[in-house]
Coordinates of C-alpha atoms and ligand atoms in Angstrom, one line a residue:
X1143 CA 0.0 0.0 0.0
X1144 CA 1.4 3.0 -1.0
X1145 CA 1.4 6.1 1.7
X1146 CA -1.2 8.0 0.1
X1147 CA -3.6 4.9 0.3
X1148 CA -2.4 4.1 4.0
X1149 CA -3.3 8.0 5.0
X1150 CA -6.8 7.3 4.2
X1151 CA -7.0 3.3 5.4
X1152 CA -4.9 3.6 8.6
X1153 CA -4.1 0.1 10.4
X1154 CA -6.9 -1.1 12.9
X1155 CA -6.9 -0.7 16.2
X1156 CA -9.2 -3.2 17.4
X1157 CA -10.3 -3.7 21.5
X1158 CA -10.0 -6.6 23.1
X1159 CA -13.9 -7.7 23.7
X1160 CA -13.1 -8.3 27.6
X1161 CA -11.5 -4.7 27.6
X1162 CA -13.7 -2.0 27.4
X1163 CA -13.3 1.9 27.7
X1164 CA -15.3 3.5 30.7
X1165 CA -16.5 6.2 28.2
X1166 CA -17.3 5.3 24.7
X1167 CA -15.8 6.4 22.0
X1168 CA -16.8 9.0 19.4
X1169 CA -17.6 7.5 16.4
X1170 CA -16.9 10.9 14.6
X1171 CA -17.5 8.6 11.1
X1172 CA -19.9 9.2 9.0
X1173 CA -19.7 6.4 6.8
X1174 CA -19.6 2.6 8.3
X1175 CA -19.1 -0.4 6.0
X1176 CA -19.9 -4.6 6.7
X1177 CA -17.4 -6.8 5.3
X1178 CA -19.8 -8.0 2.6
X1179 CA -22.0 -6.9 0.1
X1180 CA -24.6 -9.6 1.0
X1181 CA -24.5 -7.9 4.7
X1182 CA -24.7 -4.4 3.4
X1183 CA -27.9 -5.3 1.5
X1184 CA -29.7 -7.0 4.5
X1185 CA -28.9 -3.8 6.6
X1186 CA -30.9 -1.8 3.7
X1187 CA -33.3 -4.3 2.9
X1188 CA -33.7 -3.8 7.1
X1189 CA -33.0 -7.6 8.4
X1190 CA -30.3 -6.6 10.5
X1191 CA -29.1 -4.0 13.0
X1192 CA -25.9 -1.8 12.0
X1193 CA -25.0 1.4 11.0
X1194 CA -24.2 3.0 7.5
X1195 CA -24.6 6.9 7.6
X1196 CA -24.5 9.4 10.4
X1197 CA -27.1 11.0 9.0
X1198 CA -29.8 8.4 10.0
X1199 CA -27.9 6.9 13.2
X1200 CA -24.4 6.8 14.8
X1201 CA -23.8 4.5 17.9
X1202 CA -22.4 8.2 19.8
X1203 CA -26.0 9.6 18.7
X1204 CA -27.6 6.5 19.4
X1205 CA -26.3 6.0 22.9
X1206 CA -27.3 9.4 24.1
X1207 CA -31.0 8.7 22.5
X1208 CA -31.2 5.7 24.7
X1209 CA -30.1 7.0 27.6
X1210 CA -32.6 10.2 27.1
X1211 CA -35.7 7.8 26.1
X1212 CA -34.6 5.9 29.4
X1213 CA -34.4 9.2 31.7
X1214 CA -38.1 10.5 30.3
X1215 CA -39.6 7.3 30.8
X1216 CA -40.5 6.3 26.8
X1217 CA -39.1 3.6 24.3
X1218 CA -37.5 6.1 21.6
X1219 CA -35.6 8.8 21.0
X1220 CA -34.4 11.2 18.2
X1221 CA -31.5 13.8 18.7
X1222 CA -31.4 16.9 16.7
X1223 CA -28.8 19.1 16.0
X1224 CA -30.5 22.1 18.3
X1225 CA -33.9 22.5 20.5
X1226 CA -35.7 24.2 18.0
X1227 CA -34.7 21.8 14.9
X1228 CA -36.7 19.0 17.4
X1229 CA -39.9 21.3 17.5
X1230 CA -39.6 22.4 13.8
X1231 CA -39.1 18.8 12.7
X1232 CA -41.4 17.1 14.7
X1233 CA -44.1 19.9 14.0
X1234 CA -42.8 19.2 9.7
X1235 CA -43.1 15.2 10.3
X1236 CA -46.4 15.0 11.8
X1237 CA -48.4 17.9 10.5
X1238 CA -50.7 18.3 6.8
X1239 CA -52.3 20.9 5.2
X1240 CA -56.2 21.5 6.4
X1241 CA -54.7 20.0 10.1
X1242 CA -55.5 22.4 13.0
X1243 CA -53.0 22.8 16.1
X1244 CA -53.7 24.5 19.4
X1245 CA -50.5 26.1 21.0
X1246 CA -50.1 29.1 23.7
X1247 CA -49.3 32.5 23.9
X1248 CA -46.7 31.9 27.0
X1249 CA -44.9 29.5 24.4
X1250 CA -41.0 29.9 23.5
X1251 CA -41.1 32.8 20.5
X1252 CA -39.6 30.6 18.0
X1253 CA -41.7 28.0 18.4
X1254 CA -44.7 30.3 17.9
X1255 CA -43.2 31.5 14.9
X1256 CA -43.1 27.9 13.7
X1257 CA -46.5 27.7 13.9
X1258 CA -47.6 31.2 12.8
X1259 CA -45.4 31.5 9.7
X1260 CA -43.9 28.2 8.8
X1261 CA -46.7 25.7 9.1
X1262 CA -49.2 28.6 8.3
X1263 CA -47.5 28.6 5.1
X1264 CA -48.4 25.2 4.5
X1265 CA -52.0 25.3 5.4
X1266 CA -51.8 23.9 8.9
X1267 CA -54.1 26.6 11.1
X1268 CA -53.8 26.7 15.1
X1269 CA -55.1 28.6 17.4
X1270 CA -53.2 30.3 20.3
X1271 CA -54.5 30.2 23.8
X1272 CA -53.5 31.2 27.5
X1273 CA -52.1 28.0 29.0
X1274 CA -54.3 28.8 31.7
X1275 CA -57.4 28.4 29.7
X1276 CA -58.1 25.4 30.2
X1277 CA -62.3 25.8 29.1
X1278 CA -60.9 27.6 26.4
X1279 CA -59.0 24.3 25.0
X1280 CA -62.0 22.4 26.2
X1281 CA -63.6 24.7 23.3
X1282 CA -61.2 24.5 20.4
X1283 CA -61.1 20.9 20.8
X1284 CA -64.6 20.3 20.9
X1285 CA -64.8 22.6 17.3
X1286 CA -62.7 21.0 15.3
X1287 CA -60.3 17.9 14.8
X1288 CA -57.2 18.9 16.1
X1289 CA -54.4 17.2 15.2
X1290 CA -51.9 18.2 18.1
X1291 CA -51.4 20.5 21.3
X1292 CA -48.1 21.9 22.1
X1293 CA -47.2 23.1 25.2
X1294 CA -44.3 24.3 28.1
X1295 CA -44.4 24.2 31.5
X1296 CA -43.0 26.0 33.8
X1297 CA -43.5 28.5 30.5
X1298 CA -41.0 30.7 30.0
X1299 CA -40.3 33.7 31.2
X1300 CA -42.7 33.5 33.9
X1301 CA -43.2 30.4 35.2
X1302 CA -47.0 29.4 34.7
X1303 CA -47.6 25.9 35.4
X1304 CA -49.3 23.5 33.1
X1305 CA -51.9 20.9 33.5
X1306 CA -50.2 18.4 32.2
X1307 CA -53.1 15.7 33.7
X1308 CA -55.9 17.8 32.2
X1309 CA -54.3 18.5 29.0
X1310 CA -53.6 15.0 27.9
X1311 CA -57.2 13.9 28.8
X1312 CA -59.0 16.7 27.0
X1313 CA -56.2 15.9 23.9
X1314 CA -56.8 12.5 23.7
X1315 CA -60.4 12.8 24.2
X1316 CA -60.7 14.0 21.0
X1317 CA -58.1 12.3 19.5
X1318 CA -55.2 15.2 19.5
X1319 CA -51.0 14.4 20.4
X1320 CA -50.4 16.0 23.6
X1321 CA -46.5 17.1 22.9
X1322 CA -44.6 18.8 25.6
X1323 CA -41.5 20.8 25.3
X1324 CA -40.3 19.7 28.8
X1325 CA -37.1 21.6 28.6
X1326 CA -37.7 23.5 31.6
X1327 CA -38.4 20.6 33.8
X1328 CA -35.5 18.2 32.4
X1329 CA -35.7 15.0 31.4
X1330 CA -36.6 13.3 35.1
X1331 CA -40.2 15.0 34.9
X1332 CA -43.5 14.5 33.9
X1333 CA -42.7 11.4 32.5
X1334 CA -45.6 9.7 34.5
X1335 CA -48.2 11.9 32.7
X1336 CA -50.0 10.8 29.4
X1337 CA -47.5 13.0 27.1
X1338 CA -47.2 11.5 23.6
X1339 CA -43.9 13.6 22.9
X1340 CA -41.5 15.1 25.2
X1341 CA -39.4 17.8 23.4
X1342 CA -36.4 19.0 25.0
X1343 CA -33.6 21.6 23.8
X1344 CA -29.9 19.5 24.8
X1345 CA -28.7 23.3 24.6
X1346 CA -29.6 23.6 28.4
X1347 CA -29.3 21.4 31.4
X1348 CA -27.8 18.1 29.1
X1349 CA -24.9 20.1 28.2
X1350 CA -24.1 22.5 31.4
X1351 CA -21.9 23.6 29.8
X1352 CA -23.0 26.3 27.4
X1353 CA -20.7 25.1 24.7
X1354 CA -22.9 22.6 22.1
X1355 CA -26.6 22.5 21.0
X1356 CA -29.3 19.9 20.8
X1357 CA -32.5 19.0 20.7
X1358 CA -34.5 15.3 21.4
X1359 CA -37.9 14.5 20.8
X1360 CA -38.5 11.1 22.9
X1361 CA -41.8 9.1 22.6
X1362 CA -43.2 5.4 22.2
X1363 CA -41.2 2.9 19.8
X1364 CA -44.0 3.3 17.3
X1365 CA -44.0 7.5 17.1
X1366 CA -40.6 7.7 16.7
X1367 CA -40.5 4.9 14.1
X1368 CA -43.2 7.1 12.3
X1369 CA -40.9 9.9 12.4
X1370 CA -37.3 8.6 11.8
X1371 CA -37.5 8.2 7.8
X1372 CA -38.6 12.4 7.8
X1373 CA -36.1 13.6 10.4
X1374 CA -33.5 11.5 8.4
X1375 CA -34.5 13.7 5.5
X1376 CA -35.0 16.9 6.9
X1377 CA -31.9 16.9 8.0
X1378 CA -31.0 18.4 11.2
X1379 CA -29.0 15.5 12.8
X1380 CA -26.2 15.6 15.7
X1381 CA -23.4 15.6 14.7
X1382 CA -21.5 13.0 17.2
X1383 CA -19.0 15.2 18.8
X1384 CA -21.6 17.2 20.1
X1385 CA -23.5 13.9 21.2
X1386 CA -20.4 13.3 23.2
X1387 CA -20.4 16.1 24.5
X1388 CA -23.7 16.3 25.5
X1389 CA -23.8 12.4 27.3
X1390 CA -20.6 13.8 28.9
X1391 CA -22.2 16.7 30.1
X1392 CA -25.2 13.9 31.1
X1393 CA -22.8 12.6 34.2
X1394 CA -23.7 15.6 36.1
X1395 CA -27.2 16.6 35.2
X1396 CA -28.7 15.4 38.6
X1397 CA -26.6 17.0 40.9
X1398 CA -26.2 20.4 38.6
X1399 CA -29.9 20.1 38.1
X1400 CA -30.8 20.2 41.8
X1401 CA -28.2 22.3 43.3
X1402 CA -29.1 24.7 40.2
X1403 CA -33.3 24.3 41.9
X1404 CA -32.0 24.7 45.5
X1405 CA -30.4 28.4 44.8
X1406 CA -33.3 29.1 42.7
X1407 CA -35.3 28.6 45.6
X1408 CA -33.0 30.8 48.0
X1409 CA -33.1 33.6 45.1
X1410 CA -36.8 33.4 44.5
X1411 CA -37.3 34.1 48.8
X1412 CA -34.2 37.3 48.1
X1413 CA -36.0 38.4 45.6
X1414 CA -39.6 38.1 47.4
X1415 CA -38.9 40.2 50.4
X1416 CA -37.2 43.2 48.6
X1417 CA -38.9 46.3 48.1
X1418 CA -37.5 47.3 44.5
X1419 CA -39.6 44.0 43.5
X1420 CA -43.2 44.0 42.9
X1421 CA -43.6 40.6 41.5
X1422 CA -41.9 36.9 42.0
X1423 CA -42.4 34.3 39.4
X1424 CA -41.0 30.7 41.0
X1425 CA -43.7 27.9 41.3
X1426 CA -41.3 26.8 44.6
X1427 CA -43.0 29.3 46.7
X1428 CA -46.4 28.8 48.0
X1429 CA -47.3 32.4 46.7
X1430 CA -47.0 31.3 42.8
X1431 CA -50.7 31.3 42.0
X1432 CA -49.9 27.3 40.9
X1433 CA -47.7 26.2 43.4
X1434 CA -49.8 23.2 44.7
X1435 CA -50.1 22.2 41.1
X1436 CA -46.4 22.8 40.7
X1437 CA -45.8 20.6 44.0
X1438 CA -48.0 17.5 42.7
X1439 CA -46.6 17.5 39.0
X1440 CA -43.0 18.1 40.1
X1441 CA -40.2 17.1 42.3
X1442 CA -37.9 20.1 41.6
X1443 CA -39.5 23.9 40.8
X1444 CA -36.7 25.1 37.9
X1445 CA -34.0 26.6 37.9
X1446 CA -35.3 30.0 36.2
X1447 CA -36.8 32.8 38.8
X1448 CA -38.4 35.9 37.3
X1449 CA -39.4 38.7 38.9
X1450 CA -41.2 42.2 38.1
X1451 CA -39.5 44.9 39.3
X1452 CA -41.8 48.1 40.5
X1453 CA -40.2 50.5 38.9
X1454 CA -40.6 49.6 35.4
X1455 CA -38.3 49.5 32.0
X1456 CA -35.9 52.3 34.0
X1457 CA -35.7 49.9 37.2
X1458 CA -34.7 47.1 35.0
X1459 CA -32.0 49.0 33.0
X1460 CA -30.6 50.0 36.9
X1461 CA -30.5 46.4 38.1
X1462 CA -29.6 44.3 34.6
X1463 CA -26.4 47.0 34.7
X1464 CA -26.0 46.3 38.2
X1465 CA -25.9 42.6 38.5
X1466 CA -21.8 41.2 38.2
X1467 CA -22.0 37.5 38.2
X1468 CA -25.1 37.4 35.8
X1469 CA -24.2 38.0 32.0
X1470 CA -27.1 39.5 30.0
X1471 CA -27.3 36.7 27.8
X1472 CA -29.8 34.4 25.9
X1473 CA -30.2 30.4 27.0
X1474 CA -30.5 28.6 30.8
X1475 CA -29.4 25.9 32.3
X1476 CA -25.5 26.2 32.1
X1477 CA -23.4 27.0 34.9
X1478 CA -23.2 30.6 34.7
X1479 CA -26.3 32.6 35.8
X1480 CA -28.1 34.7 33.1
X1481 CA -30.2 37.5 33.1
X1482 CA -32.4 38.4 30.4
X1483 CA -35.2 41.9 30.4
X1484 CA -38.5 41.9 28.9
X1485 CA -36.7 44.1 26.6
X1486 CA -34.2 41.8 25.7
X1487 CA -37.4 38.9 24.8
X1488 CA -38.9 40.6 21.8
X1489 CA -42.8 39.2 22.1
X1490 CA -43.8 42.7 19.3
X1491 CA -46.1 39.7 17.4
X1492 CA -48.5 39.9 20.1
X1493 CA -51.3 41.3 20.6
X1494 CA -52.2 43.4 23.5
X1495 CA -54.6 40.8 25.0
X1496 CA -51.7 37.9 24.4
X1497 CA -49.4 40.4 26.2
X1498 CA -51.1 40.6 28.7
X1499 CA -51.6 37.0 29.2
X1500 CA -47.8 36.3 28.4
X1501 CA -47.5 38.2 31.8
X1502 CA -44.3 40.3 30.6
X1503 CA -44.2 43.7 32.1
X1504 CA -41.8 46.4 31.4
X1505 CA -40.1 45.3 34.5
X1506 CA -39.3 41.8 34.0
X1507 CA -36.1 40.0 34.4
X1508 CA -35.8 36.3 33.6
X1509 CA -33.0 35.3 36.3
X1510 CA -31.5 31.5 35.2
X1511 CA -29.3 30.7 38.3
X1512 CA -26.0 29.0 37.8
X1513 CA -23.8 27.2 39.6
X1514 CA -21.8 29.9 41.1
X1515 CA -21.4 29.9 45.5
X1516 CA -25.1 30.7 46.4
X1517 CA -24.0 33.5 48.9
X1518 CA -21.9 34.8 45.8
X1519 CA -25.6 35.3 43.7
X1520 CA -27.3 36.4 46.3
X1521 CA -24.8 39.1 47.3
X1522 CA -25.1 40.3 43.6
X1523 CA -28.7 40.2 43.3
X1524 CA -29.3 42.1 46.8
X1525 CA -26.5 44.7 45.6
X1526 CA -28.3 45.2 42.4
X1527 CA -31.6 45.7 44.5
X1528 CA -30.2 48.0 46.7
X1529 CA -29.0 50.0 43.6
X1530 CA -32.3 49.7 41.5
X1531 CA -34.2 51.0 44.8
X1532 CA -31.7 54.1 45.7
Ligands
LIG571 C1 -38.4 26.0 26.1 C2 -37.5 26.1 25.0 N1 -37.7 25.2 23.9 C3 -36.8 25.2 22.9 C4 -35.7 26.0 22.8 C5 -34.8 26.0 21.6 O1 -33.7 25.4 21.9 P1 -32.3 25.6 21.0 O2 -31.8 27.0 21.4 O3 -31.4 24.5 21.4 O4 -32.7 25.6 19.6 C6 -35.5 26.9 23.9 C7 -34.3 27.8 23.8 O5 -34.2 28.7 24.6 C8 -36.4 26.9 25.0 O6 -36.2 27.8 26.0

């Protein structure tokens, strides 16, 4: 073999199969081969199990979908190469024209603009609620078929809680997919409740890290069977080095996740007895309008505490400038705290009325608390207080 072939067939490196490596590799390949034709052919024809592009599976991809399927409590899994490729291709894959699909005002923006441009475009309708209305989604079921309801909770920024019970009953009443982008909550709940498909963005809390994106859509065996052939050709896959990154970033989830909730906690009750603050949004304190709902559909309340400060647009510029340890940036779940103002969310495609039921005032700050020393934040929020209220 001449060195130009050997650069691109390097000699084999092949494990022992009683000697295994604690983390699995990356199979950053996007072409596999079987040592015969007769083989290759049964993988296609679909007799046997193997890989042969990245862009339909990859055992890096592959292992983090079965570990995320395992974690929400459903058979299946897809990973996508961010949140909102999930939402856009699951919404692509199991949508037609003339379907109808009922979604809420206090939804991610993006995802609304899915709905209100993209799929518009394509002659899917939907109507837009208050996740709070839950007559109201009695209603638009009741009028028409409806193909699927989408929904968040805790929503974003402000933390309204979802009836997650109540919503899957009235969906599948009348025959609708209850899908759930459950990012918020993380992969360890809500699982128990009727949810056909979880969405989640791997931007967040899988990574920690801030440094990859992701998305996952994980349902039953036979959904994401339905799906896989679309999402193959729509496009959007992991890529595996990201999947690595993301399942490493998986080892610490638990313990980032709930130490993240606990200092949420501790800021929500800050933020709640200081007098620059008019408003706390945290479903862990028993003032959230929804707290006991929040208590019986979750174990941990978030890790995102928003708050309405009383002295409007001019009190948020004081305290957003104020505040050290939080960067004003977009995204959650990493272990940097982030602030973001109502003024930094952009919701100018709403209508008064859906404004007002979005519950964003002039003085809102979305707060998405890290993992910095607890005492640390809350020195830096108080400071910022003390400075907004001056
Ligand atoms: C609730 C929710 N869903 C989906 C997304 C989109 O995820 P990504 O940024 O990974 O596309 C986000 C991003 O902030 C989000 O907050």
């Amino acid at each position: 073999m001449k060195k130009p072939t050997r650069v691109n067939h390097p000699p084999d490196v092949e494990l022992p199969a009683d000697n295994r490596p604690l983390v699995a590799p990356i199979y950053q390949s996007v072409k596999f081969e079987f040592d015969t034709l007769a083989e290759t052919e049964r993988y296609l024809r679909g007799e046997r199990p193997g890989f042969f592009y990245s862009r339909a599976s990859n055992p890096t991809t592959r292992q983090l979908e079965l570990l995320l399927a395992e974690l929400q409590g459903r058979e299946d899994c897809l990973v996508t190469a961010s949140g909102i490729g999930a939402i856009a291709q699951t919404l692509l894959t199991l949508t037609k024209q003339g379907d109808h699909v009922l979604c809420f005002v206090e939804t991610y923006n993006p995802t609304r603009y899915l709905i209100r441009r993209l799929l518009t475009r394509f002659g899917v309708t939907h109507t837009m609620l208050s996740i709070e209305d839950l007559a109201g989604v009695e209603r638009v079921l009741a009028a028409q078929p409806v193909r699927l309801v989408l929904f968040e909770s805790p929503t974003n920024p402000v933390t309204k809680i979802a009836d997650i019970a109540a919503l899957c009953r009235m969906a599948h009443a009348a025959g609708a997919l209850c899908v759930l982008d459950n990012t918020f909550a993380g992969f360890h709940q809500h699982g128990a409740y009727a949810v056909d498909i979880f969405i989640h963005s791997l931007t967040k809390y899988a990574s920690g890290a801030g440094d990859v994106m992701g998305g996952a859509v994980i349902a039953a065996g036979e959904l994401i069977r339905a799906m896989r052939a679309d999402f193959t050709v729509l496009g959007g896959t992991l890529d595996p080095h990201s999947a690595f990154l993301i399942l490493r970033g998986m080892k610490t989830y638990f313990v980032r996740y709930r130490a993240q909730c606990a200092s949420a906690m501790r800021i929500a009750q800050l933020l709640a007895a200081h007098p620059a603050v008019g408003r706390v949004h945290y479903p862990g304190l028993a003032t959230h309008p929804q707290h006991a709902l929040a208590a019986r559909q979750m174990q941990e309340f978030g890790t995102i505490v928003s708050f309405d400060l009383k002295g409007g647009a001019a009190a948020v510029r004081r305290c957003a400038e104020a505040l050290q340890l939080f960067a004003l940036a977009a995204s959650l779940g990493s272990g940097e705290s982030l602030a973001v103002t109502a003024q930094m969310m952009g919701q100018r495609e709403l209508s008064a009325e859906q404004q007002r039921l979005a519950a964003i005032t002039d003085g809102t700050i979305r707060l998405s608390i890290g993992l910095e020393d607890i005492e640390d934040l809350e020195a830096d929020v108080r400071h910022a207080l003390d400075i907004t209220a001056a």
